[in-house]
Amino acid sequence: CQYFRITYARSWWFSMSLTIGVLSIQGDVQENLLSTKSAFDELGIDGTITDVKTPDEISQLDGLIIPGGESTTIGQLSLVNGSLKVLKEKIDSGMPVLGICAGMIMLSNTANDRVVGKTDQPLLDILDITLERNSFGRQRESFETEISMDSINIPKFNGVFIRAPSVSDVGSDIEILAKYNDKIVAIKKGNVIGTAFHPELVEDVSLHKYFVNLVSSLKN
């Protein structure tokens, strides 16, 4: 894992192109590193994909993936080490972000839990959405299903839902990318994408490729 990260980063120092980070506080870090590397390779784009956790590391990024995991843990530890403030500043200034499951929760302005109700957890307050954690049930109720994201040219994608949130209402600046059983499971606001499902757990890297292209277009 470490060897992959360092050697891929070295290639970037010579090409001076994109650098995309995966927030490595907690969650599916390695899976997103590998999916993003595959997206780079398939697109023929030079760059580096690396794990980040400190404010200094985050400040150097062109784009960031906030992976699935425990949103409360990610938020609390990001608050403690000072990353939360830098994350919000970078996103507000235009850095593209892909928030996956817990990552989408982190990007929201409110988070309610299907069982315990309103939660008191650190959030980035980027997305104006009504979000419910664990909307489809707990771990044993995880499932896979085909979804469509036609507006970003991904007509068919295998969504993996693990303790997934859902969105029931969105602000006027939020684009709905996908629904499942009338629940919103993927959204976009300018440079920010949020998904309730885990695209890093399937071989199809279409969504990671879309994100890499988004980062590339904004940098160029």
PDB file of C-alpha atoms in Angstrom:
ATOM      1  CA  CYS A   1       0.000   0.000   0.000  1.00  0.00           C
ATOM      2  CA  GLN A   2       2.707   2.479   0.986  1.00  0.00           C
ATOM      3  CA  TYR A   3       4.920   1.373  -1.910  1.00  0.00           C
ATOM      4  CA  PHE A   4       2.114   2.024  -4.386  1.00  0.00           C
ATOM      5  CA  ARG A   5       1.500   5.483  -3.007  1.00  0.00           C
ATOM      6  CA  ILE A   6       5.137   6.597  -3.091  1.00  0.00           C
ATOM      7  CA  THR A   7       5.995   5.280  -6.560  1.00  0.00           C
ATOM      8  CA  TYR A   8       2.862   6.768  -8.098  1.00  0.00           C
ATOM      9  CA  ALA A   9       3.578  10.084  -6.405  1.00  0.00           C
ATOM     10  CA  ARG A  10       7.101  10.130  -7.856  1.00  0.00           C
ATOM     11  CA  SER A  11       5.716  10.011 -11.386  1.00  0.00           C
ATOM     12  CA  TRP A  12       3.729  13.173 -10.605  1.00  0.00           C
ATOM     13  CA  TRP A  13       6.776  15.153  -9.550  1.00  0.00           C
ATOM     14  CA  PHE A  14       8.103  14.810 -13.098  1.00  0.00           C
ATOM     15  CA  SER A  15       4.792  15.431 -14.895  1.00  0.00           C
ATOM     16  CA  MET A  16       3.584  18.233 -12.622  1.00  0.00           C
ATOM     17  CA  SER A  17      -0.050  17.467 -13.369  1.00  0.00           C
ATOM     18  CA  LEU A  18      -3.006  16.523 -11.192  1.00  0.00           C
ATOM     19  CA  THR A  19      -2.794  15.554  -7.549  1.00  0.00           C
ATOM     20  CA  ILE A  20      -5.869  13.966  -5.980  1.00  0.00           C
ATOM     21  CA  GLY A  21      -6.022  12.946  -2.343  1.00  0.00           C
ATOM     22  CA  VAL A  22      -8.106  10.471  -0.372  1.00  0.00           C
ATOM     23  CA  LEU A  23      -8.849  11.637   3.165  1.00  0.00           C
ATOM     24  CA  SER A  24      -7.226   8.930   5.284  1.00  0.00           C
ATOM     25  CA  ILE A  25      -8.719   9.679   8.685  1.00  0.00           C
ATOM     26  CA  GLN A  26     -10.815   6.485   8.554  1.00  0.00           C
ATOM     27  CA  GLY A  27     -12.721   4.383   6.004  1.00  0.00           C
ATOM     28  CA  ASP A  28     -12.249   2.911   2.508  1.00  0.00           C
ATOM     29  CA  VAL A  29      -8.970   4.657   1.739  1.00  0.00           C
ATOM     30  CA  GLN A  30      -7.028   1.979  -0.163  1.00  0.00           C
ATOM     31  CA  GLU A  31      -9.994   1.035  -2.355  1.00  0.00           C
ATOM     32  CA  ASN A  32     -10.327   4.649  -3.508  1.00  0.00           C
ATOM     33  CA  LEU A  33      -6.595   4.966  -4.115  1.00  0.00           C
ATOM     34  CA  LEU A  34      -6.741   1.957  -6.422  1.00  0.00           C
ATOM     35  CA  SER A  35      -9.948   3.058  -8.213  1.00  0.00           C
ATOM     36  CA  THR A  36      -8.547   6.525  -8.852  1.00  0.00           C
ATOM     37  CA  LYS A  37      -5.255   5.089 -10.120  1.00  0.00           C
ATOM     38  CA  SER A  38      -7.267   2.936 -12.551  1.00  0.00           C
ATOM     39  CA  ALA A  39      -9.207   6.039 -13.633  1.00  0.00           C
ATOM     40  CA  PHE A  40      -5.927   7.881 -14.315  1.00  0.00           C
ATOM     41  CA  ASP A  41      -4.641   4.912 -16.304  1.00  0.00           C
ATOM     42  CA  GLU A  42      -7.810   4.489 -18.398  1.00  0.00           C
ATOM     43  CA  LEU A  43      -7.952   8.208 -19.169  1.00  0.00           C
ATOM     44  CA  GLY A  44      -4.247   8.422 -19.946  1.00  0.00           C
ATOM     45  CA  ILE A  45      -3.826  11.296 -17.486  1.00  0.00           C
ATOM     46  CA  ASP A  46      -0.604  11.708 -15.533  1.00  0.00           C
ATOM     47  CA  GLY A  47      -0.917  12.540 -11.875  1.00  0.00           C
ATOM     48  CA  THR A  48      -0.649  11.359  -8.336  1.00  0.00           C
ATOM     49  CA  ILE A  49      -3.202   9.841  -6.014  1.00  0.00           C
ATOM     50  CA  THR A  50      -2.219   9.847  -2.365  1.00  0.00           C
ATOM     51  CA  ASP A  51      -3.645   9.517   1.128  1.00  0.00           C
ATOM     52  CA  VAL A  52      -3.887  12.778   3.095  1.00  0.00           C
ATOM     53  CA  LYS A  53      -4.912  13.726   6.598  1.00  0.00           C
ATOM     54  CA  THR A  54      -3.117  16.906   7.710  1.00  0.00           C
ATOM     55  CA  PRO A  55      -4.047  20.503   6.841  1.00  0.00           C
ATOM     56  CA  ASP A  56      -0.743  20.960   4.982  1.00  0.00           C
ATOM     57  CA  GLU A  57      -1.324  17.860   2.834  1.00  0.00           C
ATOM     58  CA  ILE A  58      -4.899  18.887   2.026  1.00  0.00           C
ATOM     59  CA  SER A  59      -3.839  22.415   1.068  1.00  0.00           C
ATOM     60  CA  GLN A  60      -1.712  21.018  -1.803  1.00  0.00           C
ATOM     61  CA  LEU A  61      -4.515  19.096  -3.529  1.00  0.00           C
ATOM     62  CA  ASP A  62      -6.311  19.689  -6.813  1.00  0.00           C
ATOM     63  CA  GLY A  63      -9.146  17.345  -5.797  1.00  0.00           C
ATOM     64  CA  LEU A  64     -10.205  15.243  -2.809  1.00  0.00           C
ATOM     65  CA  ILE A  65     -12.179  12.066  -2.146  1.00  0.00           C
ATOM     66  CA  ILE A  66     -13.827  11.725   1.264  1.00  0.00           C
ATOM     67  CA  PRO A  67     -14.350   7.955   1.546  1.00  0.00           C
ATOM     68  CA  GLY A  68     -17.037   5.872   3.157  1.00  0.00           C
ATOM     69  CA  GLY A  69     -16.584   4.929   6.800  1.00  0.00           C
ATOM     70  CA  GLU A  70     -17.856   6.343  10.093  1.00  0.00           C
ATOM     71  CA  SER A  71     -18.878   9.947   9.451  1.00  0.00           C
ATOM     72  CA  THR A  72     -18.835  10.915  13.132  1.00  0.00           C
ATOM     73  CA  THR A  73     -15.302   9.569  13.585  1.00  0.00           C
ATOM     74  CA  ILE A  74     -14.042  11.230  10.396  1.00  0.00           C
ATOM     75  CA  GLY A  75     -15.605  14.541  11.419  1.00  0.00           C
ATOM     76  CA  GLN A  76     -14.361  14.507  15.015  1.00  0.00           C
ATOM     77  CA  LEU A  77     -10.787  13.567  14.111  1.00  0.00           C
ATOM     78  CA  SER A  78     -10.724  16.115  11.275  1.00  0.00           C
ATOM     79  CA  LEU A  79     -11.865  18.750  13.739  1.00  0.00           C
ATOM     80  CA  VAL A  80      -9.218  17.788  16.278  1.00  0.00           C
ATOM     81  CA  ASN A  81      -6.281  17.874  13.835  1.00  0.00           C
ATOM     82  CA  GLY A  82      -7.394  21.097  12.157  1.00  0.00           C
ATOM     83  CA  SER A  83      -8.275  19.530   8.792  1.00  0.00           C
ATOM     84  CA  LEU A  84     -11.972  20.439   8.873  1.00  0.00           C
ATOM     85  CA  LYS A  85     -11.323  24.179   8.559  1.00  0.00           C
ATOM     86  CA  VAL A  86      -8.873  23.726   5.661  1.00  0.00           C
ATOM     87  CA  LEU A  87     -11.249  21.296   3.925  1.00  0.00           C
ATOM     88  CA  LYS A  88     -14.083  23.819   3.969  1.00  0.00           C
ATOM     89  CA  GLU A  89     -11.832  26.635   2.783  1.00  0.00           C
ATOM     90  CA  LYS A  90     -10.491  24.549  -0.124  1.00  0.00           C
ATOM     91  CA  ILE A  91     -13.958  23.378  -1.202  1.00  0.00           C
ATOM     92  CA  ASP A  92     -15.408  26.896  -0.942  1.00  0.00           C
ATOM     93  CA  SER A  93     -12.546  28.135  -3.121  1.00  0.00           C
ATOM     94  CA  GLY A  94     -13.411  25.607  -5.839  1.00  0.00           C
ATOM     95  CA  MET A  95     -11.573  22.339  -5.122  1.00  0.00           C
ATOM     96  CA  PRO A  96     -13.576  19.391  -6.518  1.00  0.00           C
ATOM     97  CA  VAL A  97     -14.664  16.812  -3.949  1.00  0.00           C
ATOM     98  CA  LEU A  98     -16.222  13.366  -4.196  1.00  0.00           C
ATOM     99  CA  GLY A  99     -17.976  12.445  -0.949  1.00  0.00           C
ATOM    100  CA  ILE A 100     -18.854   8.759  -0.669  1.00  0.00           C
ATOM    101  CA  CYS A 101     -21.464   7.592   1.888  1.00  0.00           C
ATOM    102  CA  ALA A 102     -19.902   9.030   5.071  1.00  0.00           C
ATOM    103  CA  GLY A 103     -18.243  11.590   2.819  1.00  0.00           C
ATOM    104  CA  MET A 104     -21.619  12.794   1.573  1.00  0.00           C
ATOM    105  CA  ILE A 105     -22.795  13.062   5.178  1.00  0.00           C
ATOM    106  CA  MET A 106     -19.683  15.142   5.971  1.00  0.00           C
ATOM    107  CA  LEU A 107     -20.493  17.523   3.113  1.00  0.00           C
ATOM    108  CA  SER A 108     -24.084  18.112   4.248  1.00  0.00           C
ATOM    109  CA  ASN A 109     -25.457  20.882   6.431  1.00  0.00           C
ATOM    110  CA  THR A 110     -27.605  18.571   8.593  1.00  0.00           C
ATOM    111  CA  ALA A 111     -27.501  14.864   9.438  1.00  0.00           C
ATOM    112  CA  ASN A 112     -30.350  12.896  10.989  1.00  0.00           C
ATOM    113  CA  ASP A 113     -30.195   9.200  11.814  1.00  0.00           C
ATOM    114  CA  ARG A 114     -33.063   6.838  11.024  1.00  0.00           C
ATOM    115  CA  VAL A 115     -32.844   5.370  14.549  1.00  0.00           C
ATOM    116  CA  VAL A 116     -31.441   8.013  16.898  1.00  0.00           C
ATOM    117  CA  GLY A 117     -32.755  11.143  15.171  1.00  0.00           C
ATOM    118  CA  LYS A 118     -30.756  14.370  14.902  1.00  0.00           C
ATOM    119  CA  THR A 119     -27.026  13.916  15.312  1.00  0.00           C
ATOM    120  CA  ASP A 120     -24.529  16.353  16.746  1.00  0.00           C
ATOM    121  CA  GLN A 121     -21.453  15.798  14.613  1.00  0.00           C
ATOM    122  CA  PRO A 122     -18.966  18.077  12.831  1.00  0.00           C
ATOM    123  CA  LEU A 123     -20.074  18.793   9.249  1.00  0.00           C
ATOM    124  CA  LEU A 124     -18.662  20.851   6.399  1.00  0.00           C
ATOM    125  CA  ASP A 125     -21.985  22.598   5.622  1.00  0.00           C
ATOM    126  CA  ILE A 126     -21.391  22.558   1.853  1.00  0.00           C
ATOM    127  CA  LEU A 127     -24.543  20.853   0.558  1.00  0.00           C
ATOM    128  CA  ASP A 128     -28.023  22.201   1.319  1.00  0.00           C
ATOM    129  CA  ILE A 129     -29.780  18.858   1.677  1.00  0.00           C
ATOM    130  CA  THR A 130     -32.062  16.941   4.031  1.00  0.00           C
ATOM    131  CA  LEU A 131     -30.074  13.779   4.749  1.00  0.00           C
ATOM    132  CA  GLU A 132     -30.843  10.639   6.742  1.00  0.00           C
ATOM    133  CA  ARG A 133     -28.050   8.342   7.915  1.00  0.00           C
ATOM    134  CA  ASN A 134     -28.530   4.556   7.743  1.00  0.00           C
ATOM    135  CA  SER A 135     -31.555   5.208   5.558  1.00  0.00           C
ATOM    136  CA  PHE A 136     -31.634   1.673   4.116  1.00  0.00           C
ATOM    137  CA  GLY A 137     -30.829  -0.155   7.343  1.00  0.00           C
ATOM    138  CA  ARG A 138     -27.745  -1.397   9.146  1.00  0.00           C
ATOM    139  CA  GLN A 139     -24.835  -3.567   7.976  1.00  0.00           C
ATOM    140  CA  ARG A 140     -26.853  -6.775   7.551  1.00  0.00           C
ATOM    141  CA  GLU A 141     -29.235  -4.970   5.190  1.00  0.00           C
ATOM    142  CA  SER A 142     -26.494  -3.991   2.738  1.00  0.00           C
ATOM    143  CA  PHE A 143     -27.361  -4.581  -0.930  1.00  0.00           C
ATOM    144  CA  GLU A 144     -26.354  -3.941  -4.547  1.00  0.00           C
ATOM    145  CA  THR A 145     -28.574  -2.536  -7.261  1.00  0.00           C
ATOM    146  CA  GLU A 146     -28.280  -0.958 -10.700  1.00  0.00           C
ATOM    147  CA  ILE A 147     -28.690   2.804 -10.837  1.00  0.00           C
ATOM    148  CA  SER A 148     -28.466   5.428 -13.588  1.00  0.00           C
ATOM    149  CA  MET A 149     -26.615   8.748 -13.636  1.00  0.00           C
ATOM    150  CA  ASP A 150     -27.641   9.866 -17.099  1.00  0.00           C
ATOM    151  CA  SER A 151     -26.866  13.553 -16.589  1.00  0.00           C
ATOM    152  CA  ILE A 152     -23.148  12.741 -16.209  1.00  0.00           C
ATOM    153  CA  ASN A 153     -23.215  10.124 -18.997  1.00  0.00           C
ATOM    154  CA  ILE A 154     -23.174   7.051 -16.734  1.00  0.00           C
ATOM    155  CA  PRO A 155     -26.418   5.280 -17.758  1.00  0.00           C
ATOM    156  CA  LYS A 156     -25.725   2.077 -15.844  1.00  0.00           C
ATOM    157  CA  PHE A 157     -23.782   1.613 -12.612  1.00  0.00           C
ATOM    158  CA  ASN A 158     -23.775  -1.087  -9.934  1.00  0.00           C
ATOM    159  CA  GLY A 159     -24.411   0.728  -6.659  1.00  0.00           C
ATOM    160  CA  VAL A 160     -23.133  -0.932  -3.469  1.00  0.00           C
ATOM    161  CA  PHE A 161     -25.118   0.304  -0.461  1.00  0.00           C
ATOM    162  CA  ILE A 162     -23.636  -0.301   3.004  1.00  0.00           C
ATOM    163  CA  ARG A 163     -25.357   1.460   5.911  1.00  0.00           C
ATOM    164  CA  ALA A 164     -26.078   4.074   3.278  1.00  0.00           C
ATOM    165  CA  PRO A 165     -27.630   7.487   3.774  1.00  0.00           C
ATOM    166  CA  SER A 166     -30.245   8.989   1.479  1.00  0.00           C
ATOM    167  CA  VAL A 167     -31.432  12.490   0.653  1.00  0.00           C
ATOM    168  CA  SER A 168     -35.104  13.381   0.843  1.00  0.00           C
ATOM    169  CA  ASP A 169     -34.942  17.047  -0.124  1.00  0.00           C
ATOM    170  CA  VAL A 170     -32.433  19.352  -1.818  1.00  0.00           C
ATOM    171  CA  GLY A 171     -31.809  23.072  -2.111  1.00  0.00           C
ATOM    172  CA  SER A 172     -32.242  24.921  -5.395  1.00  0.00           C
ATOM    173  CA  ASP A 173     -28.520  24.704  -6.234  1.00  0.00           C
ATOM    174  CA  ILE A 174     -28.349  20.886  -5.942  1.00  0.00           C
ATOM    175  CA  GLU A 175     -28.530  18.654  -9.027  1.00  0.00           C
ATOM    176  CA  ILE A 176     -30.005  15.184  -8.484  1.00  0.00           C
ATOM    177  CA  LEU A 177     -27.868  12.572 -10.254  1.00  0.00           C
ATOM    178  CA  ALA A 178     -29.607   9.337  -9.197  1.00  0.00           C
ATOM    179  CA  LYS A 179     -32.506   7.921  -7.218  1.00  0.00           C
ATOM    180  CA  TYR A 180     -33.334   4.484  -5.842  1.00  0.00           C
ATOM    181  CA  ASN A 181     -36.890   3.693  -4.706  1.00  0.00           C
ATOM    182  CA  ASP A 182     -37.719   7.411  -4.783  1.00  0.00           C
ATOM    183  CA  LYS A 183     -34.790   8.198  -2.477  1.00  0.00           C
ATOM    184  CA  ILE A 184     -32.025  10.454  -3.763  1.00  0.00           C
ATOM    185  CA  VAL A 185     -28.701   8.596  -3.700  1.00  0.00           C
ATOM    186  CA  ALA A 186     -26.361  10.801  -5.758  1.00  0.00           C
ATOM    187  CA  ILE A 187     -26.153  14.586  -6.016  1.00  0.00           C
ATOM    188  CA  LYS A 188     -23.945  17.319  -7.433  1.00  0.00           C
ATOM    189  CA  LYS A 189     -23.358  20.965  -6.642  1.00  0.00           C
ATOM    190  CA  GLY A 190     -20.875  22.526  -9.028  1.00  0.00           C
ATOM    191  CA  ASN A 191     -17.519  21.001  -8.094  1.00  0.00           C
ATOM    192  CA  VAL A 192     -18.953  18.758  -5.346  1.00  0.00           C
ATOM    193  CA  ILE A 193     -20.374  15.248  -5.834  1.00  0.00           C
ATOM    194  CA  GLY A 194     -22.002  13.112  -3.151  1.00  0.00           C
ATOM    195  CA  THR A 195     -23.026   9.453  -3.411  1.00  0.00           C
ATOM    196  CA  ALA A 196     -24.807   7.196  -0.937  1.00  0.00           C
ATOM    197  CA  PHE A 197     -23.251   4.115  -2.555  1.00  0.00           C
ATOM    198  CA  HIS A 198     -19.625   2.929  -2.775  1.00  0.00           C
ATOM    199  CA  PRO A 199     -18.204   3.219  -6.323  1.00  0.00           C
ATOM    200  CA  GLU A 200     -14.766   2.073  -5.112  1.00  0.00           C
ATOM    201  CA  LEU A 201     -16.118  -1.425  -4.368  1.00  0.00           C
ATOM    202  CA  VAL A 202     -16.867  -2.324  -8.003  1.00  0.00           C
ATOM    203  CA  GLU A 203     -14.588  -2.801 -11.017  1.00  0.00           C
ATOM    204  CA  ASP A 204     -16.381  -0.088 -12.993  1.00  0.00           C
ATOM    205  CA  VAL A 205     -14.434   3.149 -12.447  1.00  0.00           C
ATOM    206  CA  SER A 206     -16.784   5.361 -14.490  1.00  0.00           C
ATOM    207  CA  LEU A 207     -17.567   7.642 -11.561  1.00  0.00           C
ATOM    208  CA  HIS A 208     -13.915   7.989 -10.561  1.00  0.00           C
ATOM    209  CA  LYS A 209     -13.106   8.807 -14.207  1.00  0.00           C
ATOM    210  CA  TYR A 210     -15.825  11.472 -14.215  1.00  0.00           C
ATOM    211  CA  PHE A 211     -14.337  12.948 -11.053  1.00  0.00           C
ATOM    212  CA  VAL A 212     -10.771  12.916 -12.421  1.00  0.00           C
ATOM    213  CA  ASN A 213     -11.994  14.673 -15.575  1.00  0.00           C
ATOM    214  CA  LEU A 214     -13.793  17.256 -13.426  1.00  0.00           C
ATOM    215  CA  VAL A 215     -10.597  17.945 -11.463  1.00  0.00           C
ATOM    216  CA  SER A 216      -8.600  18.157 -14.685  1.00  0.00           C
ATOM    217  CA  SER A 217     -11.042  20.556 -16.367  1.00  0.00           C
ATOM    218  CA  LEU A 218     -11.050  22.933 -13.406  1.00  0.00           C
ATOM    219  CA  LYS A 219      -7.275  22.933 -13.114  1.00  0.00           C
ATOM    220  CA  ASN A 220      -6.798  23.600 -16.816  1.00  0.00           C
TER     221      ASN A 220
END
